[in-house]
Amino acid sequence: DGGITQSPKYLFRKEGQNVTLSCEQNLNHDAMYWYRQDPGQGLRLIYYSQIVNDFQKGDIAEGYSVSREKKESFPLTVTSAQKNPTAFYLCASSSGLKLFFGSGTQLSVL
Amino acid sequence: AQKVTQAQTEISVVEKEDVTLDCVYETRDTTYYLFWYKQPPSGELVFLIRRNSFDEQNEISGRYSWNFQKSTSSFNFTITASQVVDSAVYFCALGGNYQLIWGAGTKLIIKP
């Protein structure tokens, strides 16, 4: 089945540690996105990529980094510079204006 | 600045009741799109509808209907004869290519 796969489902980060969230899609979509979701808030865009080897910062890119070496993959690294990383992270891809989402990764700080 | 307001944080109704979720938006753009997405407990958001600013026709899809009114900058979503499976968080969003402005979401609880 076509879709977006995020892993792991749950992730724990120690202070000062970088962690990487995986996002893979087999929908053949050019555009991919990372969103952060905090309780009681809407989604906030971290980074997006319109094409391989290119990506742009969203509204809250500080403390995060991404790469887009393959069309299918758009991993997100939460660096130690992100002081409040606890959140639910959603990866998405788009066909036209319609977004398709993964099932998310819950990141918590130990 | 663009903004989406979903004033209802949580709504709880008994199964088979009708329920309307409100969405009010602000934009200076003359061309824009409005969206509704559903987030069930599993976590992934599911696209429900897209409406462009040129089309104020109301839309009905089964038990779901949407009322878009540019005069009041609103794009409300009604579920008729609600079912337990409709329980989820519903998000309204505004935007166009690559960047959407999201409302805070309305948590809908349908009690059996």
PDB file of C-alpha atoms in Angstrom:
ATOM      1  CA  ASP A   1       0.000   0.000   0.000  1.00  0.00           C
ATOM      2  CA  GLY A   2       1.208   3.506  -0.789  1.00  0.00           C
ATOM      3  CA  GLY A   3       1.764   5.831   2.092  1.00  0.00           C
ATOM      4  CA  ILE A   4       4.099   7.529   4.495  1.00  0.00           C
ATOM      5  CA  THR A   5       6.024   5.610   7.109  1.00  0.00           C
ATOM      6  CA  GLN A   6       7.415   7.318  10.165  1.00  0.00           C
ATOM      7  CA  SER A   7       9.688   5.641  12.668  1.00  0.00           C
ATOM      8  CA  PRO A   8      10.055   5.186  15.496  1.00  0.00           C
ATOM      9  CA  LYS A   9       6.606   5.705  16.961  1.00  0.00           C
ATOM     10  CA  TYR A  10       8.100   6.753  20.301  1.00  0.00           C
ATOM     11  CA  LEU A  11      11.527   8.275  20.868  1.00  0.00           C
ATOM     12  CA  PHE A  12      13.305   9.452  23.979  1.00  0.00           C
ATOM     13  CA  ARG A  13      16.099  11.982  23.971  1.00  0.00           C
ATOM     14  CA  LYS A  14      18.692  12.584  26.620  1.00  0.00           C
ATOM     15  CA  GLU A  15      19.887  16.111  27.277  1.00  0.00           C
ATOM     16  CA  GLY A  16      22.559  17.157  24.806  1.00  0.00           C
ATOM     17  CA  GLN A  17      21.748  14.367  22.396  1.00  0.00           C
ATOM     18  CA  ASN A  18      20.802  14.638  18.736  1.00  0.00           C
ATOM     19  CA  VAL A  19      18.061  12.314  17.533  1.00  0.00           C
ATOM     20  CA  THR A  20      16.822  11.554  14.041  1.00  0.00           C
ATOM     21  CA  LEU A  21      13.250  10.862  13.035  1.00  0.00           C
ATOM     22  CA  SER A  22      12.712   8.833   9.919  1.00  0.00           C
ATOM     23  CA  CYS A  23      10.157   9.571   7.191  1.00  0.00           C
ATOM     24  CA  GLU A  24       9.779   7.462   4.047  1.00  0.00           C
ATOM     25  CA  GLN A  25       7.139   7.765   1.332  1.00  0.00           C
ATOM     26  CA  ASN A  26       6.295   5.576  -1.646  1.00  0.00           C
ATOM     27  CA  LEU A  27       3.723   7.918  -3.158  1.00  0.00           C
ATOM     28  CA  ASN A  28       6.214   9.393  -5.651  1.00  0.00           C
ATOM     29  CA  HIS A  29       5.506  12.877  -4.314  1.00  0.00           C
ATOM     30  CA  ASP A  30       8.046  15.619  -4.902  1.00  0.00           C
ATOM     31  CA  ALA A  31       7.139  17.733  -1.852  1.00  0.00           C
ATOM     32  CA  MET A  32       7.641  16.611   1.727  1.00  0.00           C
ATOM     33  CA  TYR A  33       7.124  18.369   5.056  1.00  0.00           C
ATOM     34  CA  TRP A  34       7.835  18.158   8.765  1.00  0.00           C
ATOM     35  CA  TYR A  35       5.344  19.514  11.263  1.00  0.00           C
ATOM     36  CA  ARG A  36       5.441  19.825  15.019  1.00  0.00           C
ATOM     37  CA  GLN A  37       2.244  19.376  17.016  1.00  0.00           C
ATOM     38  CA  ASP A  38       1.939  20.498  20.639  1.00  0.00           C
ATOM     39  CA  PRO A  39      -1.138  19.826  22.774  1.00  0.00           C
ATOM     40  CA  GLY A  40      -3.911  22.317  22.105  1.00  0.00           C
ATOM     41  CA  GLN A  41      -2.082  23.914  19.212  1.00  0.00           C
ATOM     42  CA  GLY A  42      -2.252  23.669  15.491  1.00  0.00           C
ATOM     43  CA  LEU A  43       0.503  22.191  13.400  1.00  0.00           C
ATOM     44  CA  ARG A  44       3.620  24.276  12.914  1.00  0.00           C
ATOM     45  CA  LEU A  45       5.880  23.836   9.911  1.00  0.00           C
ATOM     46  CA  ILE A  46       9.501  22.999  10.664  1.00  0.00           C
ATOM     47  CA  TYR A  47      10.953  22.351   7.203  1.00  0.00           C
ATOM     48  CA  TYR A  48       9.704  21.496   3.767  1.00  0.00           C
ATOM     49  CA  SER A  49      11.286  20.220   0.592  1.00  0.00           C
ATOM     50  CA  GLN A  50       9.924  20.720  -2.878  1.00  0.00           C
ATOM     51  CA  ILE A  51      12.515  18.594  -4.622  1.00  0.00           C
ATOM     52  CA  VAL A  52      15.504  16.369  -3.943  1.00  0.00           C
ATOM     53  CA  ASN A  53      18.574  18.162  -2.569  1.00  0.00           C
ATOM     54  CA  ASP A  54      16.577  21.270  -1.750  1.00  0.00           C
ATOM     55  CA  PHE A  55      14.681  22.309   1.374  1.00  0.00           C
ATOM     56  CA  GLN A  56      13.385  25.457   3.040  1.00  0.00           C
ATOM     57  CA  LYS A  57      12.904  26.524   6.628  1.00  0.00           C
ATOM     58  CA  GLY A  58       9.414  26.746   7.973  1.00  0.00           C
ATOM     59  CA  ASP A  59       8.192  28.800  10.897  1.00  0.00           C
ATOM     60  CA  ILE A  60      10.118  26.985  13.658  1.00  0.00           C
ATOM     61  CA  ALA A  61      13.292  25.606  12.062  1.00  0.00           C
ATOM     62  CA  GLU A  62      15.671  26.581  14.872  1.00  0.00           C
ATOM     63  CA  GLY A  63      17.137  23.535  16.557  1.00  0.00           C
ATOM     64  CA  TYR A  64      16.206  21.203  13.716  1.00  0.00           C
ATOM     65  CA  SER A  65      17.941  20.013  10.566  1.00  0.00           C
ATOM     66  CA  VAL A  66      16.862  17.963   7.551  1.00  0.00           C
ATOM     67  CA  SER A  67      18.259  16.343   4.436  1.00  0.00           C
ATOM     68  CA  ARG A  68      16.659  15.270   1.180  1.00  0.00           C
ATOM     69  CA  GLU A  69      19.100  13.007  -0.633  1.00  0.00           C
ATOM     70  CA  LYS A  70      16.399  10.772  -2.054  1.00  0.00           C
ATOM     71  CA  LYS A  71      12.885  11.505  -3.237  1.00  0.00           C
ATOM     72  CA  GLU A  72      11.488   8.891  -0.885  1.00  0.00           C
ATOM     73  CA  SER A  73      13.211  10.022   2.290  1.00  0.00           C
ATOM     74  CA  PHE A  74      13.136  13.179   4.390  1.00  0.00           C
ATOM     75  CA  PRO A  75      14.715  12.578   7.820  1.00  0.00           C
ATOM     76  CA  LEU A  76      14.488  15.175  10.577  1.00  0.00           C
ATOM     77  CA  THR A  77      17.240  15.627  13.168  1.00  0.00           C
ATOM     78  CA  VAL A  78      16.330  17.245  16.453  1.00  0.00           C
ATOM     79  CA  THR A  79      19.571  18.763  17.689  1.00  0.00           C
ATOM     80  CA  SER A  80      20.689  19.582  21.206  1.00  0.00           C
ATOM     81  CA  ALA A  81      20.021  23.232  20.351  1.00  0.00           C
ATOM     82  CA  GLN A  82      16.272  22.519  20.480  1.00  0.00           C
ATOM     83  CA  LYS A  83      15.610  23.149  24.159  1.00  0.00           C
ATOM     84  CA  ASN A  84      11.982  22.085  24.187  1.00  0.00           C
ATOM     85  CA  PRO A  85      11.783  19.096  21.865  1.00  0.00           C
ATOM     86  CA  THR A  86       8.924  17.232  23.533  1.00  0.00           C
ATOM     87  CA  ALA A  87       6.156  17.127  20.938  1.00  0.00           C
ATOM     88  CA  PHE A  88       4.415  14.987  18.356  1.00  0.00           C
ATOM     89  CA  TYR A  89       6.162  15.165  14.987  1.00  0.00           C
ATOM     90  CA  LEU A  90       4.303  14.584  11.757  1.00  0.00           C
ATOM     91  CA  CYS A  91       5.780  14.024   8.334  1.00  0.00           C
ATOM     92  CA  ALA A  92       3.733  14.677   5.216  1.00  0.00           C
ATOM     93  CA  SER A  93       4.001  14.662   1.459  1.00  0.00           C
ATOM     94  CA  SER A  94       1.780  16.402  -1.032  1.00  0.00           C
ATOM     95  CA  SER A  95       0.154  15.874  -4.361  1.00  0.00           C
ATOM     96  CA  GLY A  96      -1.024  19.258  -5.501  1.00  0.00           C
ATOM     97  CA  LEU A  97      -2.585  20.928  -2.496  1.00  0.00           C
ATOM     98  CA  LYS A  98      -3.547  17.721  -0.698  1.00  0.00           C
ATOM     99  CA  LEU A  99      -1.325  16.579   2.157  1.00  0.00           C
ATOM    100  CA  PHE A 100      -0.780  12.945   3.086  1.00  0.00           C
ATOM    101  CA  PHE A 101       0.469  12.309   6.604  1.00  0.00           C
ATOM    102  CA  GLY A 102       2.388   9.641   8.435  1.00  0.00           C
ATOM    103  CA  SER A 103       1.251   8.353  11.803  1.00  0.00           C
ATOM    104  CA  GLY A 104       3.724  10.491  13.716  1.00  0.00           C
ATOM    105  CA  THR A 105       6.573  10.174  16.203  1.00  0.00           C
ATOM    106  CA  GLN A 106       6.162  11.169  19.836  1.00  0.00           C
ATOM    107  CA  LEU A 107       9.451  12.588  21.089  1.00  0.00           C
ATOM    108  CA  SER A 108      10.019  12.955  24.806  1.00  0.00           C
ATOM    109  CA  VAL A 109      12.947  14.128  26.889  1.00  0.00           C
ATOM    110  CA  LEU A 110      14.409  11.838  29.546  1.00  0.00           C
TER     111      LEU A 110
ATOM    112  CA  ALA B   1      -1.180  38.241   8.799  1.00  0.00           C
ATOM    113  CA  GLN B   2      -3.061  35.048   8.166  1.00  0.00           C
ATOM    114  CA  LYS B   3      -4.859  33.347  11.008  1.00  0.00           C
ATOM    115  CA  VAL B   4      -7.249  30.470  11.592  1.00  0.00           C
ATOM    116  CA  THR B   5      -9.423  30.339  14.694  1.00  0.00           C
ATOM    117  CA  GLN B   6     -11.222  27.253  15.915  1.00  0.00           C
ATOM    118  CA  ALA B   7     -12.857  28.601  19.035  1.00  0.00           C
ATOM    119  CA  GLN B   8     -14.314  25.266  20.151  1.00  0.00           C
ATOM    120  CA  THR B   9     -11.571  23.419  21.989  1.00  0.00           C
ATOM    121  CA  GLU B  10     -13.696  20.354  22.705  1.00  0.00           C
ATOM    122  CA  ILE B  11     -17.232  19.284  21.833  1.00  0.00           C
ATOM    123  CA  SER B  12     -19.037  16.304  23.313  1.00  0.00           C
ATOM    124  CA  VAL B  13     -22.318  15.012  21.909  1.00  0.00           C
ATOM    125  CA  VAL B  14     -24.339  11.835  22.067  1.00  0.00           C
ATOM    126  CA  GLU B  15     -24.330   9.575  19.039  1.00  0.00           C
ATOM    127  CA  LYS B  16     -26.814  10.495  16.302  1.00  0.00           C
ATOM    128  CA  GLU B  17     -26.809  14.170  17.207  1.00  0.00           C
ATOM    129  CA  ASP B  18     -25.769  16.710  14.588  1.00  0.00           C
ATOM    130  CA  VAL B  19     -22.670  18.749  15.381  1.00  0.00           C
ATOM    131  CA  THR B  20     -21.075  21.785  13.755  1.00  0.00           C
ATOM    132  CA  LEU B  21     -17.403  22.663  14.043  1.00  0.00           C
ATOM    133  CA  ASP B  22     -16.594  26.320  13.536  1.00  0.00           C
ATOM    134  CA  CYS B  23     -13.670  27.774  11.613  1.00  0.00           C
ATOM    135  CA  VAL B  24     -13.004  31.490  11.155  1.00  0.00           C
ATOM    136  CA  TYR B  25     -10.087  32.720   9.117  1.00  0.00           C
ATOM    137  CA  GLU B  26      -8.243  35.944   8.380  1.00  0.00           C
ATOM    138  CA  THR B  27      -6.346  36.675   5.203  1.00  0.00           C
ATOM    139  CA  ARG B  28      -5.667  39.586   2.898  1.00  0.00           C
ATOM    140  CA  ASP B  29      -5.148  37.297  -0.068  1.00  0.00           C
ATOM    141  CA  THR B  30      -7.844  37.328  -2.710  1.00  0.00           C
ATOM    142  CA  THR B  31      -7.019  33.785  -3.757  1.00  0.00           C
ATOM    143  CA  TYR B  32      -6.689  31.155  -1.086  1.00  0.00           C
ATOM    144  CA  TYR B  33      -7.681  27.660  -0.120  1.00  0.00           C
ATOM    145  CA  LEU B  34      -9.370  26.295   2.958  1.00  0.00           C
ATOM    146  CA  PHE B  35      -9.049  22.755   4.221  1.00  0.00           C
ATOM    147  CA  TRP B  36     -10.434  20.400   6.827  1.00  0.00           C
ATOM    148  CA  TYR B  37      -8.416  17.482   8.143  1.00  0.00           C
ATOM    149  CA  LYS B  38      -9.355  14.786  10.647  1.00  0.00           C
ATOM    150  CA  GLN B  39      -6.891  13.354  13.177  1.00  0.00           C
ATOM    151  CA  PRO B  40      -8.152  10.096  14.700  1.00  0.00           C
ATOM    152  CA  PRO B  41      -6.477   8.610  17.789  1.00  0.00           C
ATOM    153  CA  SER B  42      -4.019   6.763  15.534  1.00  0.00           C
ATOM    154  CA  GLY B  43      -2.307  10.092  14.874  1.00  0.00           C
ATOM    155  CA  GLU B  44      -2.142  10.633  11.137  1.00  0.00           C
ATOM    156  CA  LEU B  45      -4.185  13.458   9.693  1.00  0.00           C
ATOM    157  CA  VAL B  46      -6.636  12.573   6.964  1.00  0.00           C
ATOM    158  CA  PHE B  47      -7.712  15.047   4.297  1.00  0.00           C
ATOM    159  CA  LEU B  48     -11.453  15.741   4.237  1.00  0.00           C
ATOM    160  CA  ILE B  49     -12.034  18.670   1.909  1.00  0.00           C
ATOM    161  CA  ARG B  50     -10.443  21.594   0.075  1.00  0.00           C
ATOM    162  CA  ARG B  51     -12.327  24.689  -0.947  1.00  0.00           C
ATOM    163  CA  ASN B  52     -10.966  27.573  -3.019  1.00  0.00           C
ATOM    164  CA  SER B  53     -11.892  31.180  -2.417  1.00  0.00           C
ATOM    165  CA  PHE B  54     -13.773  31.442  -5.702  1.00  0.00           C
ATOM    166  CA  ASP B  55     -16.242  28.729  -4.867  1.00  0.00           C
ATOM    167  CA  GLU B  56     -18.779  29.485  -2.173  1.00  0.00           C
ATOM    168  CA  GLN B  57     -20.976  26.525  -2.961  1.00  0.00           C
ATOM    169  CA  ASN B  58     -21.752  24.412   0.031  1.00  0.00           C
ATOM    170  CA  GLU B  59     -20.637  20.824  -0.263  1.00  0.00           C
ATOM    171  CA  ILE B  60     -22.160  17.651   1.070  1.00  0.00           C
ATOM    172  CA  SER B  61     -20.453  14.287   1.240  1.00  0.00           C
ATOM    173  CA  GLY B  62     -22.533  11.655   2.939  1.00  0.00           C
ATOM    174  CA  ARG B  63     -23.020  12.745   6.554  1.00  0.00           C
ATOM    175  CA  TYR B  64     -20.502  15.579   6.186  1.00  0.00           C
ATOM    176  CA  SER B  65     -21.296  19.056   4.911  1.00  0.00           C
ATOM    177  CA  TRP B  66     -19.330  22.269   4.691  1.00  0.00           C
ATOM    178  CA  ASN B  67     -20.594  25.854   4.711  1.00  0.00           C
ATOM    179  CA  PHE B  68     -18.176  28.409   3.243  1.00  0.00           C
ATOM    180  CA  GLN B  69     -19.138  32.066   3.665  1.00  0.00           C
ATOM    181  CA  LYS B  70     -16.660  34.707   2.530  1.00  0.00           C
ATOM    182  CA  SER B  71     -18.812  37.488   4.020  1.00  0.00           C
ATOM    183  CA  THR B  72     -18.124  36.166   7.508  1.00  0.00           C
ATOM    184  CA  SER B  73     -14.748  34.532   6.722  1.00  0.00           C
ATOM    185  CA  SER B  74     -16.041  31.221   7.954  1.00  0.00           C
ATOM    186  CA  PHE B  75     -15.758  27.635   6.773  1.00  0.00           C
ATOM    187  CA  ASN B  76     -17.855  25.526   9.102  1.00  0.00           C
ATOM    188  CA  PHE B  77     -18.122  21.751   9.108  1.00  0.00           C
ATOM    189  CA  THR B  78     -21.263  19.839  10.067  1.00  0.00           C
ATOM    190  CA  ILE B  79     -21.577  16.153  10.815  1.00  0.00           C
ATOM    191  CA  THR B  80     -25.130  14.868  10.590  1.00  0.00           C
ATOM    192  CA  ALA B  81     -26.215  11.892  12.680  1.00  0.00           C
ATOM    193  CA  SER B  82     -22.816  11.602  14.350  1.00  0.00           C
ATOM    194  CA  GLN B  83     -21.251   8.222  15.008  1.00  0.00           C
ATOM    195  CA  VAL B  84     -18.678   7.074  17.539  1.00  0.00           C
ATOM    196  CA  VAL B  85     -16.160   6.655  14.708  1.00  0.00           C
ATOM    197  CA  ASP B  86     -16.359  10.402  14.108  1.00  0.00           C
ATOM    198  CA  SER B  87     -14.515  10.968  17.395  1.00  0.00           C
ATOM    199  CA  ALA B  88     -11.274  12.721  16.496  1.00  0.00           C
ATOM    200  CA  VAL B  89      -9.547  16.066  16.445  1.00  0.00           C
ATOM    201  CA  TYR B  90     -10.583  18.169  13.467  1.00  0.00           C
ATOM    202  CA  PHE B  91      -8.332  20.841  12.019  1.00  0.00           C
ATOM    203  CA  CYS B  92      -9.172  23.717   9.740  1.00  0.00           C
ATOM    204  CA  ALA B  93      -6.333  25.177   7.664  1.00  0.00           C
ATOM    205  CA  LEU B  94      -5.778  28.106   5.313  1.00  0.00           C
ATOM    206  CA  GLY B  95      -3.207  28.554   2.606  1.00  0.00           C
ATOM    207  CA  GLY B  96      -1.862  27.659  -0.742  1.00  0.00           C
ATOM    208  CA  ASN B  97       1.312  26.123  -2.038  1.00  0.00           C
ATOM    209  CA  TYR B  98       3.628  24.575   0.519  1.00  0.00           C
ATOM    210  CA  GLN B  99       2.580  26.570   3.568  1.00  0.00           C
ATOM    211  CA  LEU B 100      -0.627  26.178   5.528  1.00  0.00           C
ATOM    212  CA  ILE B 101      -1.834  28.088   8.567  1.00  0.00           C
ATOM    213  CA  TRP B 102      -3.534  25.692  10.943  1.00  0.00           C
ATOM    214  CA  GLY B 103      -6.194  26.214  13.534  1.00  0.00           C
ATOM    215  CA  ALA B 104      -5.653  24.743  17.003  1.00  0.00           C
ATOM    216  CA  GLY B 105      -8.128  21.962  16.330  1.00  0.00           C
ATOM    217  CA  THR B 106     -11.439  20.912  17.853  1.00  0.00           C
ATOM    218  CA  LYS B 107     -11.597  17.656  19.751  1.00  0.00           C
ATOM    219  CA  LEU B 108     -14.887  15.950  18.997  1.00  0.00           C
ATOM    220  CA  ILE B 109     -16.153  13.275  21.364  1.00  0.00           C
ATOM    221  CA  ILE B 110     -19.122  11.196  20.292  1.00  0.00           C
ATOM    222  CA  LYS B 111     -20.620   9.250  23.169  1.00  0.00           C
ATOM    223  CA  PRO B 112     -22.545   6.034  22.475  1.00  0.00           C
TER     224      PRO B 112
END
